[in-house]
Amino acid sequence: MIWYDVIDFPEVNVVDFVYSPAVYNYWTLNLTRFCLGDEEQQLNKTVGAGAVFDHASYGRGAPMSVNAYQRLIDLSGATPITLQNPPNNGNQSFYQIDCGKIEQLPPLKYEFLGSDKVWEIKPSNYVDDLGGGVCVLNVRTLGYGDMVIGNFGETFSKDKYIIFDFEKLKVGIADVKW
């Protein structure tokens, strides 16, 4: 288990969770690096980048910036698809890929302040097979341009343990050993 300190990230109430009055006590870590495979993607340089751990509807889909999503679409040769029931509630378009090429996609790699451990979402965890030969990139973008904030929920945690320490305000992450 690797433990990370929770941070205050006021941008959370500007980018996605817009409530009045504002709520700031989310389980947020400082995201220090994000890569598509070995290709590093830009993080927001003005406010930094936050990783909010959320299991509900906000936590569905692989967390990714708008720019990184476009890069993944380009790398995968994905094509637009309109879905009646999309895999998450993100405010972005959805794309389908050839189901036979899932394992050729890059893993999504994340690093958080406090450790140099690289946490991955493998392609089979961020591509949803909807049946009938339709496979969709299950990505949830937030904000604009480069990564500002991401919701790390069920797509991220499919092969990980996530523990919240309420007393010490820490998030613990460990890989599942199958």
N, CA, C and O of each residue as an XYZ file, in Angstrom:
712
protein
N       0.853     -1.173      0.000
C       0.000      0.000      0.000
C       0.896      1.232      0.000
O       1.816      1.349      0.810
N       0.616      2.134     -0.907
C       1.323      3.420     -0.926
C       0.323      4.483     -0.498
O      -0.792      4.557     -1.014
N       0.750      5.311      0.463
C      -0.126      6.331      1.026
C       0.233      7.702      0.479
O       1.407      8.049      0.344
N      -0.806      8.480      0.164
C      -0.643      9.828     -0.380
C      -1.438     10.807      0.468
O      -2.528     10.491      0.945
N      -0.884     11.991      0.648
C      -1.575     13.044      1.376
C      -2.660     13.674      0.512
O      -2.446     13.969     -0.664
N      -3.815     13.870      1.110
C      -4.924     14.564      0.444
C      -4.578     16.049      0.389
O      -4.023     16.597      1.342
N      -4.906     16.702     -0.731
C      -4.633     18.131     -0.878
C      -5.945     18.894     -1.040
O      -6.963     18.332     -1.444
N      -5.900     20.171     -0.719
C      -7.006     21.069     -1.053
C      -6.780     21.503     -2.494
O      -5.681     21.920     -2.861
N      -7.823     21.403     -3.305
C      -7.702     21.761     -4.719
C      -8.924     22.579     -5.105
O      -9.881     22.028     -5.650
N      -8.915     23.888     -4.834
C     -10.097     24.728     -5.063
C     -10.633     24.670     -6.493
O     -11.817     24.922     -6.717
N      -9.789     24.346     -7.450
C     -10.215     24.291     -8.851
C     -11.322     23.260     -9.068
O     -12.046     23.326    -10.061
N     -11.457     22.305     -8.138
C     -12.486     21.279     -8.250
C     -13.877     21.893     -8.377
O     -14.736     21.330     -9.055
N     -14.109     23.023     -7.745
C     -15.426     23.663     -7.811
C     -15.597     24.583     -9.003
O     -16.666     25.165     -9.187
N     -14.575     24.721     -9.804
C     -14.662     25.540    -11.017
C     -14.809     24.649    -12.244
O     -15.537     24.974    -13.182
N     -14.109     23.522    -12.220
C     -14.031     22.664    -13.399
C     -15.185     21.667    -13.497
O     -15.738     21.467    -14.578
N     -15.555     21.035    -12.365
C     -16.538     19.958    -12.492
C     -17.601     19.958    -11.410
O     -18.789     20.013    -11.724
N     -17.217     19.898    -10.167
C     -18.170     19.803     -9.076
C     -18.606     21.211     -8.660
O     -18.157     21.722     -7.634
N     -19.451     21.817     -9.429
C     -19.831     23.200     -9.178
C     -21.071     23.223     -8.287
O     -22.195     23.030     -8.749
N     -20.835     23.462     -6.998
C     -21.907     23.503     -6.019
C     -21.913     24.860     -5.327
O     -20.886     25.532     -5.238
N     -23.080     25.246     -4.844
C     -23.181     26.478     -4.088
C     -23.946     26.172     -2.804
O     -25.120     25.812     -2.879
N     -23.337     26.298     -1.644
C     -21.974     26.778     -1.451
C     -20.956     25.726     -1.903
O     -21.258     24.535     -1.977
N     -19.755     26.196     -2.201
C     -18.702     25.319     -2.708
C     -18.306     24.271     -1.675
O     -18.350     24.521     -0.471
N     -17.921     23.105     -2.159
C     -17.423     22.017     -1.324
C     -15.982     21.757     -1.747
O     -15.711     21.599     -2.938
N     -15.070     21.710     -0.811
C     -13.664     21.517     -1.149
C     -13.048     20.264     -0.529
O     -11.899     19.942     -0.829
N     -13.764     19.566      0.308
C     -13.171     18.439      1.021
C     -13.338     17.124      0.267
O     -13.966     16.184      0.756
N     -12.771     17.079     -0.916
C     -12.770     15.849     -1.710
C     -11.489     15.081     -1.428
O     -10.520     15.636     -0.911
N     -11.493     13.819     -1.766
C     -10.302     12.991     -1.647
C      -9.454     13.254     -2.886
O      -9.527     12.518     -3.870
N      -8.649     14.311     -2.827
C      -7.882     14.759     -3.983
C      -6.388     14.610     -3.737
O      -5.880     14.973     -2.676
N      -5.693     14.070     -4.736
C      -4.234     13.964     -4.709
C      -3.667     14.884     -5.771
O      -4.355     15.278     -6.712
N      -2.391     15.218     -5.599
C      -1.693     16.020     -6.591
C      -1.183     15.085     -7.692
O      -0.310     14.252     -7.450
N      -1.731     15.228     -8.895
C      -1.289     14.447    -10.056
C      -0.041     15.112    -10.614
O      -0.078     16.280    -10.999
N       1.076     14.366    -10.660
C       2.335     14.947    -11.102
C       2.761     14.510    -12.495
O       3.638     15.129    -13.099
N       2.141     13.436    -13.017
C       2.534     12.959    -14.347
C       1.413     12.107    -14.922
O       0.758     11.349    -14.206
N       1.203     12.245    -16.234
C       0.220     11.438    -16.952
C       0.788     11.100    -18.323
O       1.286     11.975    -19.031
N       0.709      9.812    -18.698
C       1.253      9.357    -19.980
C       0.272      8.442    -20.698
O      -0.483      7.699    -20.070
N       0.299      8.508    -22.024
C      -0.338      7.500    -22.877
C       0.790      6.567    -23.279
O       1.604      6.914    -24.136
N       0.850      5.399    -22.678
C       2.013      4.541    -22.882
C       3.229      5.262    -22.324
O       3.249      5.646    -21.154
N       4.247      5.448    -23.167
C       5.446      6.166    -22.737
C       5.444      7.619    -23.186
O       6.433      8.326    -22.993
N       4.344      8.074    -23.783
C       4.247      9.442    -24.286
C       3.631     10.351    -23.218
O       2.432     10.289    -22.945
N       4.480     11.195    -22.620
C       3.999     12.079    -21.557
C       3.054     13.130    -22.119
O       3.296     13.713    -23.176
N       1.964     13.356    -21.376
C       0.970     14.353    -21.749
C       1.128     15.568    -20.823
O       1.596     15.438    -19.692
N       0.741     16.723    -21.309
C       0.877     17.953    -20.544
C      -0.135     18.022    -19.406
O      -1.283     17.598    -19.540
N       0.322     18.565    -18.289
C      -0.550     18.889    -17.174
C      -0.702     20.401    -17.147
O       0.171     21.119    -17.636
N      -1.782     20.888    -16.593
C      -2.008     22.320    -16.507
C      -0.906     22.960    -15.666
O      -0.650     22.533    -14.540
N      -0.261     23.975    -16.213
C       0.856     24.608    -15.523
C       0.418     25.766    -14.625
O       1.202     26.227    -13.794
N      -0.818     26.243    -14.777
C      -1.285     27.378    -14.005
C      -1.768     26.961    -12.619
O      -1.298     27.501    -11.618
N      -2.684     26.023    -12.547
C      -3.247     25.593    -11.261
C      -2.771     24.209    -10.847
O      -3.088     23.756     -9.747
N      -2.021     23.532    -11.699
C      -1.599     22.170    -11.410
C      -2.665     21.182    -11.846
O      -3.570     21.523    -12.608
N      -2.553     19.958    -11.359
C      -3.497     18.914    -11.734
C      -3.890     18.117    -10.500
O      -3.036     17.712     -9.711
N      -5.184     17.898    -10.342
C      -5.695     17.160     -9.207
C      -6.340     15.856     -9.635
O      -6.915     15.755    -10.718
N      -6.236     14.862     -8.771
C      -6.859     13.559     -8.982
C      -7.880     13.351     -7.875
O      -7.512     13.124     -6.723
N      -9.169     13.427     -8.222
C     -10.244     13.267     -7.248
C     -10.702     11.814     -7.261
O     -11.046     11.276     -8.314
N     -10.706     11.186     -6.104
C     -11.161      9.803     -6.012
C     -12.653      9.804     -5.727
O     -13.103     10.268     -4.680
N     -13.415      9.270     -6.688
C     -14.878      9.334     -6.665
C     -15.406      8.043     -7.275
O     -15.049      7.688     -8.398
N     -16.249      7.348     -6.539
C     -16.760      6.062     -7.008
C     -18.080      6.175     -7.760
O     -18.466      5.237     -8.457
N     -18.767      7.279     -7.640
C     -20.116      7.393     -8.205
C     -20.058      7.712     -9.698
O     -19.060      7.418    -10.356
N     -21.099      8.300    -10.222
C     -21.185      8.542    -11.661
C     -20.039      9.384    -12.183
O     -19.646      9.235    -13.341
N     -19.492     10.267    -11.355
C     -18.343     11.061    -11.798
C     -17.095     10.205    -11.974
O     -16.202     10.570    -12.739
N     -17.022      9.078    -11.282
C     -15.834      8.235    -11.309
C     -15.817      7.170    -12.372
O     -14.949      6.298    -12.357
N     -16.748      7.219    -13.289
C     -16.763      6.233    -14.381
C     -16.000      6.797    -15.572
O     -16.131      7.973    -15.911
N     -15.210      5.950    -16.193
C     -14.404      6.376    -17.328
C     -12.992      6.701    -16.884
O     -12.769      7.156    -15.762
N     -12.039      6.464    -17.776
C     -10.645      6.755    -17.463
C     -10.425      8.264    -17.453
O     -10.784      8.938    -18.419
N      -9.843      8.811    -16.384
C      -9.635     10.253    -16.310
C      -8.565     10.709    -17.291
O      -7.459     10.169    -17.325
N      -8.913     11.710    -18.084
C      -8.007     12.157    -19.133
C      -8.342     13.591    -19.521
O      -9.494     14.015    -19.424
N      -7.343     14.326    -19.955
C      -7.582     15.687    -20.429
C      -8.192     15.644    -21.833
O      -8.146     14.623    -22.519
N      -8.756     16.767    -22.233
C      -9.323     16.893    -23.574
C      -8.238     16.645    -24.622
O      -8.461     15.917    -25.590
N      -7.064     17.250    -24.428
C      -5.971     17.089    -25.401
C      -5.463     15.645    -25.460
O      -5.206     15.121    -26.544
N      -5.320     15.007    -24.303
C      -4.841     13.621    -24.285
C      -5.871     12.687    -24.931
O      -5.497     11.735    -25.615
N      -7.148     12.953    -24.719
C      -8.199     12.144    -25.342
C      -8.099     12.237    -26.862
O      -8.207     11.227    -27.556
N      -7.895     13.432    -27.370
C      -7.738     13.587    -28.818
C      -6.527     12.809    -29.318
O      -6.574     12.210    -30.393
N      -5.441     12.815    -28.543
C      -4.246     12.059    -28.924
C      -4.556     10.559    -28.940
O      -4.119      9.850    -29.848
N      -5.306     10.066    -27.943
C      -5.675      8.654    -27.903
C      -6.562      8.293    -29.096
O      -6.401      7.227    -29.690
N      -7.484      9.168    -29.441
C      -8.341      8.941    -30.608
C      -7.484      8.813    -31.857
O      -7.693      7.912    -32.670
N      -6.520      9.713    -32.008
C      -5.625      9.675    -33.173
C      -4.798      8.400    -33.193
O      -4.679      7.757    -34.236
N      -4.220      8.021    -32.046
C      -3.384      6.812    -31.962
C      -4.171      5.541    -32.255
O      -3.650      4.604    -32.859
N      -5.434      5.517    -31.824
C      -6.233      4.292    -31.931
C      -7.006      4.179    -33.240
O      -7.533      3.113    -33.559
N      -7.076      5.269    -33.999
C      -7.885      5.254    -35.218
C      -9.361      5.156    -34.915
O     -10.133      4.652    -35.730
N      -9.764      5.636    -33.743
C     -11.162      5.551    -33.319
C     -12.048      6.441    -34.186
O     -11.607      7.447    -34.744
N     -13.301      6.038    -34.277
C     -14.281      6.803    -35.056
C     -15.456      7.191    -34.165
O     -15.785      6.463    -33.228
N     -16.096      8.333    -34.446
C     -17.204      8.794    -33.593
C     -18.372      7.805    -33.576
O     -18.652      7.123    -34.562
N     -19.030      7.752    -32.439
C     -20.220      6.924    -32.301
C     -21.214      7.664    -31.398
O     -20.822      8.303    -30.422
N     -22.479      7.571    -31.731
C     -23.529      8.144    -30.892
C     -24.135      7.013    -30.080
O     -24.555      5.995    -30.631
N     -24.178      7.198    -28.764
C     -24.667      6.152    -27.867
C     -25.886      6.634    -27.104
O     -25.900      7.745    -26.576
N     -26.908      5.792    -27.050
C     -28.079      6.122    -26.223
C     -27.736      6.045    -24.748
O     -28.225      6.837    -23.943
N     -26.887      5.080    -24.397
C     -26.469      4.880    -23.014
C     -24.948      4.861    -22.948
O     -24.340      3.790    -22.937
N     -24.327      6.039    -22.904
C     -22.863      6.073    -22.848
C     -22.330      5.458    -21.558
O     -23.057      5.378    -20.569
N     -21.073      5.024    -21.554
C     -20.505      4.346    -20.382
C     -20.228      5.263    -19.196
O     -19.982      4.776    -18.093
N     -20.261      6.579    -19.398
C     -20.071      7.519    -18.291
C     -20.783      8.827    -18.613
O     -21.270      9.021    -19.727
N     -20.840      9.719    -17.631
C     -21.586     10.960    -17.805
C     -20.708     12.151    -18.183
O     -21.080     13.300    -17.947
N     -19.545     11.874    -18.769
C     -18.650     12.947    -19.181
C     -19.246     13.804    -20.284
O     -20.105     13.357    -21.043
N     -18.782     15.027    -20.358
C     -19.261     15.974    -21.356
C     -18.324     15.955    -22.557
O     -17.717     16.973    -22.890
N     -18.205     14.802    -23.208
C     -17.364     14.665    -24.382
C     -18.027     13.703    -25.356
O     -18.975     13.003    -25.003
N     -17.529     13.676    -26.561
C     -18.015     12.721    -27.554
C     -17.407     11.357    -27.266
O     -16.380     11.248    -26.596
N     -18.054     10.323    -27.781
C     -17.551      8.965    -27.600
C     -17.076      8.411    -28.931
O     -17.548      8.804    -29.999
N     -16.115      7.473    -28.836
C     -15.474      6.916    -30.021
C     -15.386      5.410    -29.900
O     -15.178      4.860    -28.818
N     -15.552      4.751    -31.056
C     -15.437      3.295    -31.085
C     -14.127      2.902    -31.745
O     -13.575      3.640    -32.560
N     -13.643      1.724    -31.374
C     -12.433      1.180    -31.969
C     -12.700     -0.257    -32.396
O     -13.704     -0.853    -32.008
N     -11.815     -0.793    -33.177
C     -11.850     -2.193    -33.587
C     -11.603     -3.043    -32.331
O     -10.561     -2.914    -31.689
N     -12.552     -3.901    -31.988
C     -12.446     -4.722    -30.778
C     -11.208     -5.617    -30.789
O     -10.697     -5.981    -29.729
N     -10.729     -5.969    -31.965
C      -9.551     -6.829    -32.075
C      -8.249     -6.099    -31.794
O      -7.191     -6.725    -31.737
N      -8.311     -4.797    -31.620
C      -7.088     -4.006    -31.427
C      -6.967     -3.405    -30.022
O      -6.136     -2.527    -29.790
N      -7.788     -3.873    -29.100
C      -7.770     -3.300    -27.746
C      -6.391     -3.402    -27.118
O      -5.880     -2.415    -26.590
N      -5.786     -4.571    -27.166
C      -4.493     -4.769    -26.487
C      -3.348     -4.030    -27.165
O      -2.248     -3.972    -26.616
N      -3.580     -3.464    -28.342
C      -2.544     -2.664    -29.007
C      -2.554     -1.213    -28.525
O      -1.637     -0.450    -28.829
N      -3.583     -0.836    -27.779
C      -3.674      0.526    -27.262
C      -2.678      0.719    -26.118
O      -2.274     -0.250    -25.476
N      -2.285      1.959    -25.863
C      -1.334      2.190    -24.769
C      -2.013      2.146    -23.409
O      -3.183      2.511    -23.285
N      -1.283      1.701    -22.384
C      -1.822      1.837    -21.035
C      -1.816      3.314    -20.655
O      -0.999      4.087    -21.156
N      -2.723      3.697    -19.776
C      -2.757      5.059    -19.250
C      -1.977      5.032    -17.943
O      -2.245      4.202    -17.075
N      -1.012      5.938    -17.799
C      -0.112      5.910    -16.639
C      -0.208      7.208    -15.857
O      -0.184      8.300    -16.424
N      -0.319      7.062    -14.537
C      -0.479      8.200    -13.645
C       0.524      8.118    -12.503
O       0.810      7.035    -11.994
N       1.062      9.283    -12.099
C       1.902      9.383    -10.910
C       1.343     10.488    -10.022
O       0.874     11.518    -10.508
N       1.401     10.257     -8.716
C       0.899     11.212     -7.732
C       2.041     11.677     -6.836
O       2.989     10.931     -6.589
N       1.947     12.912     -6.353
C       2.967     13.479     -5.476
C       3.105     12.619     -4.224
O       2.120     12.311     -3.553
N       4.331     12.241     -3.926
C       4.604     11.441     -2.736
C       5.219     10.097     -3.053
O       5.684      9.401     -2.150
N       5.230      9.711     -4.341
C       5.820      8.431     -4.744
C       6.109      8.470     -6.236
O       5.438      9.173     -6.991
N       7.112      7.709     -6.651
C       7.387      7.602     -8.086
C       6.723      6.362     -8.688
O       7.011      5.993     -9.827
N       5.841      5.725     -7.929
C       5.076      4.577     -8.415
C       4.183      5.019     -9.572
O       3.495      6.036     -9.486
N       4.205      4.249    -10.642
C       3.352      4.507    -11.806
C       2.140      3.587    -11.712
O       2.276      2.365    -11.654
N       0.954      4.190    -11.699
C      -0.302      3.444    -11.654
C      -0.873      3.405    -13.056
O      -0.940      4.434    -13.730
N      -1.287      2.225    -13.504
C      -1.767      2.076    -14.880
C      -3.231      1.674    -14.945
O      -3.762      0.999    -14.064
N      -3.862      2.120    -16.030
C      -5.141      1.554    -16.455
C      -4.844      0.855    -17.765
O      -4.511      1.499    -18.760
N      -4.964     -0.457    -17.767
C      -4.671     -1.192    -18.994
C      -5.834     -1.018    -19.981
O      -6.967     -0.756    -19.576
N      -5.540     -1.167    -21.272
C      -6.569     -0.930    -22.296
C      -7.861     -1.714    -22.081
O      -8.945     -1.180    -22.314
N      -7.770     -2.955    -21.648
C      -8.988     -3.750    -21.454
C      -9.869     -3.185    -20.337
O     -11.041     -3.544    -20.232
N      -9.305     -2.299    -19.499
C     -10.099     -1.671    -18.436
C     -10.687     -0.327    -18.851
O     -11.621      0.153    -18.207
N     -10.162      0.298    -19.918
C     -10.740      1.574    -20.357
C     -11.459      1.486    -21.699
O     -11.890      2.501    -22.247
N     -11.587      0.280    -22.221
C     -12.402      0.065    -23.425
C     -13.564     -0.839    -23.030
O     -13.360     -1.921    -22.479
N     -14.771     -0.393    -23.313
C     -15.965     -1.179    -23.003
C     -16.444     -1.892    -24.255
O     -16.657     -1.271    -25.296
N     -16.610     -3.214    -24.140
C     -17.172     -4.013    -25.221
C     -18.684     -4.011    -25.031
O     -19.202     -4.619    -24.095
N     -19.385     -3.324    -25.927
C     -20.837     -3.188    -25.821
C     -21.583     -4.322    -26.526
O     -22.814     -4.333    -26.560
N     -20.840     -5.271    -27.086
C     -21.456     -6.383    -27.809
C     -21.686     -6.040    -29.266
O     -21.669     -4.871    -29.651
N     -21.899     -7.052    -30.061
C     -22.156     -6.852    -31.481
C     -20.978     -6.246    -32.223
O     -21.160     -5.592    -33.250
N     -19.768     -6.458    -31.710
C     -18.575     -5.918    -32.358
C     -18.339     -4.438    -32.112
O     -17.538     -3.817    -32.809
N     -19.024     -3.865    -31.130
C     -18.857     -2.436    -30.826
C     -18.052     -2.285    -29.536
O     -18.484     -2.719    -28.468
N     -16.881     -1.668    -29.649
C     -16.034     -1.372    -28.498
C     -15.819      0.132    -28.440
O     -15.523      0.769    -29.451
N     -15.973      0.697    -27.231
C     -15.967      2.148    -27.046
C     -14.885      2.545    -26.044
O     -14.687      1.878    -25.028
N     -14.188      3.644    -26.347
C     -13.242      4.207    -25.394
C     -14.042      4.791    -24.230
O     -14.806      5.740    -24.408
N     -13.863      4.222    -23.049
C     -14.572      4.710    -21.858
C     -13.654      5.690    -21.134
O     -12.984      5.347    -20.160
N     -13.646      6.910    -21.638
C     -12.805      7.992    -21.137
C     -13.719      9.098    -20.653
O     -14.760      9.356    -21.258
N     -13.337      9.758    -19.559
C     -14.110     10.905    -19.069
C     -13.181     12.101    -18.992
O     -12.250     12.135    -18.187
N     -13.449     13.082    -19.842
C     -12.632     14.292    -19.847
C     -13.267     15.355    -18.962
O     -14.481     15.389    -18.760
N     -12.413     16.208    -18.448
C     -12.864     17.330    -17.639
C     -12.106     18.575    -18.059
O     -10.946     18.505    -18.463
N     -12.764     19.698    -17.960
C     -12.091     20.962    -18.186
C     -11.816     21.234    -19.646
O     -12.679     21.063    -20.506
N     -10.616     21.653    -19.903
C     -10.232     22.186    -21.205
C      -8.749     21.901    -21.412
O      -7.988     21.873    -20.444
N      -8.336     21.695    -22.628
C      -6.910     21.558    -22.938
C      -6.195     20.472    -22.174
O      -6.559     19.298    -22.245
N      -5.159     20.880    -21.431
C      -4.321     19.937    -20.693
C      -4.981     19.543    -19.372
O      -5.924     20.192    -18.919
N      -4.476     18.479    -18.765
C      -5.070     17.920    -17.557
C      -5.079     18.924    -16.408
O      -4.032     19.422    -15.994
N      -6.263     19.209    -15.904
C      -6.450     20.044    -14.730
C      -6.928     19.170    -13.580
O      -6.417     19.250    -12.463
N      -7.915     18.336    -13.873
C      -8.491     17.497    -12.829
C      -9.045     16.226    -13.470
O      -9.537     16.259    -14.598
N      -8.967     15.129    -12.761
C      -9.515     13.872    -13.237
C     -10.253     13.176    -12.116
O      -9.892     13.309    -10.947
N     -11.276     12.443    -12.470
C     -12.040     11.655    -11.500
C     -11.560     10.209    -11.561
O     -11.736      9.532    -12.574
N     -10.964      9.749    -10.493
C     -10.410      8.407    -10.423
C     -11.385      7.528     -9.658
O     -11.471      7.609     -8.432
N     -12.111      6.698    -10.370
C     -13.140      5.873     -9.756
C     -13.035      4.441    -10.207
O     -11.958      3.846    -10.190
N     -14.174      3.885    -10.615
C     -14.229      2.445    -10.886
C     -13.360      2.008    -12.057
O     -12.860      0.883    -12.044
N     -13.159      2.841    -13.060
C     -12.304      2.439    -14.184
C     -10.856      2.337    -13.724
O     -10.149      1.405    -14.107
N     -10.412      3.275    -12.914
C      -9.051      3.256    -12.370
C      -8.871      2.096    -11.396
O      -7.821      1.453    -11.387
N      -9.879      1.823    -10.581
C      -9.712      0.875     -9.473
C     -10.097     -0.567     -9.793
O     -10.203     -1.380     -8.875
N     -10.308     -0.908    -11.048
C     -10.698     -2.280    -11.392
C      -9.684     -3.316    -10.918
O     -10.056     -4.452    -10.624
N      -8.414     -2.942    -10.841
C      -7.393     -3.890    -10.411
C      -6.520     -3.315     -9.293
O      -5.335     -3.628     -9.178
N      -7.149     -2.459     -8.470
C      -6.440     -1.818     -7.367
C      -7.327     -1.791     -6.114
O      -8.554     -1.858     -6.195
N      -6.675     -1.691     -4.975
C      -7.358     -1.407     -3.722
C      -7.190      0.079     -3.459
O      -6.102      0.625     -3.641
N      -8.262      0.735     -3.031
C      -8.213      2.140     -2.648
C      -8.746      2.223     -1.221
O      -9.843      1.743     -0.936
N      -7.968      2.834     -0.323
C      -8.371      2.976      1.066
C      -8.308      4.458      1.435
O      -7.349      5.151      1.097
N      -9.341      4.933      2.132
C      -9.392      6.303      2.607
C      -9.159      6.312      4.111
O      -9.908      5.687      4.861
N      -8.128      7.015      4.553
C      -7.827      7.146      5.973
C      -8.405      8.482      6.437
O      -7.820      9.539      6.202
N      -9.555      8.417      7.094
C     -10.251      9.626      7.533
C      -9.474     10.367      8.628
O      -9.501     11.596      8.689
N      -8.790      9.621      9.482
C      -8.077     10.253     10.591
C      -6.859     11.038     10.105
O      -6.613     12.150     10.571
N      -6.099     10.468      9.174
C      -4.860     11.104      8.712
C      -5.021     11.848      7.387
O      -4.069     12.458      6.901
N      -6.220     11.802      6.799
C      -6.497     12.416      5.493
C      -5.480     11.973      4.442
O      -4.750     12.775      3.860
N      -5.472     10.659      4.230
C      -4.581     10.052      3.243
C      -5.394      9.076      2.386
O      -6.418      8.540      2.810
N      -4.895      8.871      1.170
C      -5.461      7.871      0.282
C      -4.374      6.800      0.087
O      -3.230      7.115     -0.240
N      -4.748      5.552      0.292
C      -3.827      4.446      0.082
C      -4.212      3.684     -1.181
O      -5.391      3.428     -1.426
N      -3.221      3.329     -1.972
C      -3.457      2.582     -3.215
C      -2.520      1.387     -3.250
O      -1.342      1.495     -2.908
N      -3.054      0.253     -3.665
C      -2.251     -0.955     -3.850
C      -2.799     -1.722     -5.042
O      -3.997     -1.691     -5.325
N      -1.900     -2.409     -5.735
C      -2.325     -3.274     -6.837
C      -2.975     -4.526     -6.277
O      -2.555     -5.035     -5.237
N      -3.985     -5.022     -6.953
C      -4.602     -6.297     -6.596
C      -3.676     -7.395     -7.098
O      -3.205     -7.352     -8.235
N      -3.425     -8.356     -6.262
C      -2.613     -9.520     -6.657
C      -3.568    -10.667     -6.946
O      -4.098    -11.284     -6.022
N      -3.784    -10.948     -8.195
C      -4.749    -11.989     -8.593
C      -4.210    -13.356     -8.337
O      -4.885    -14.348     -8.611
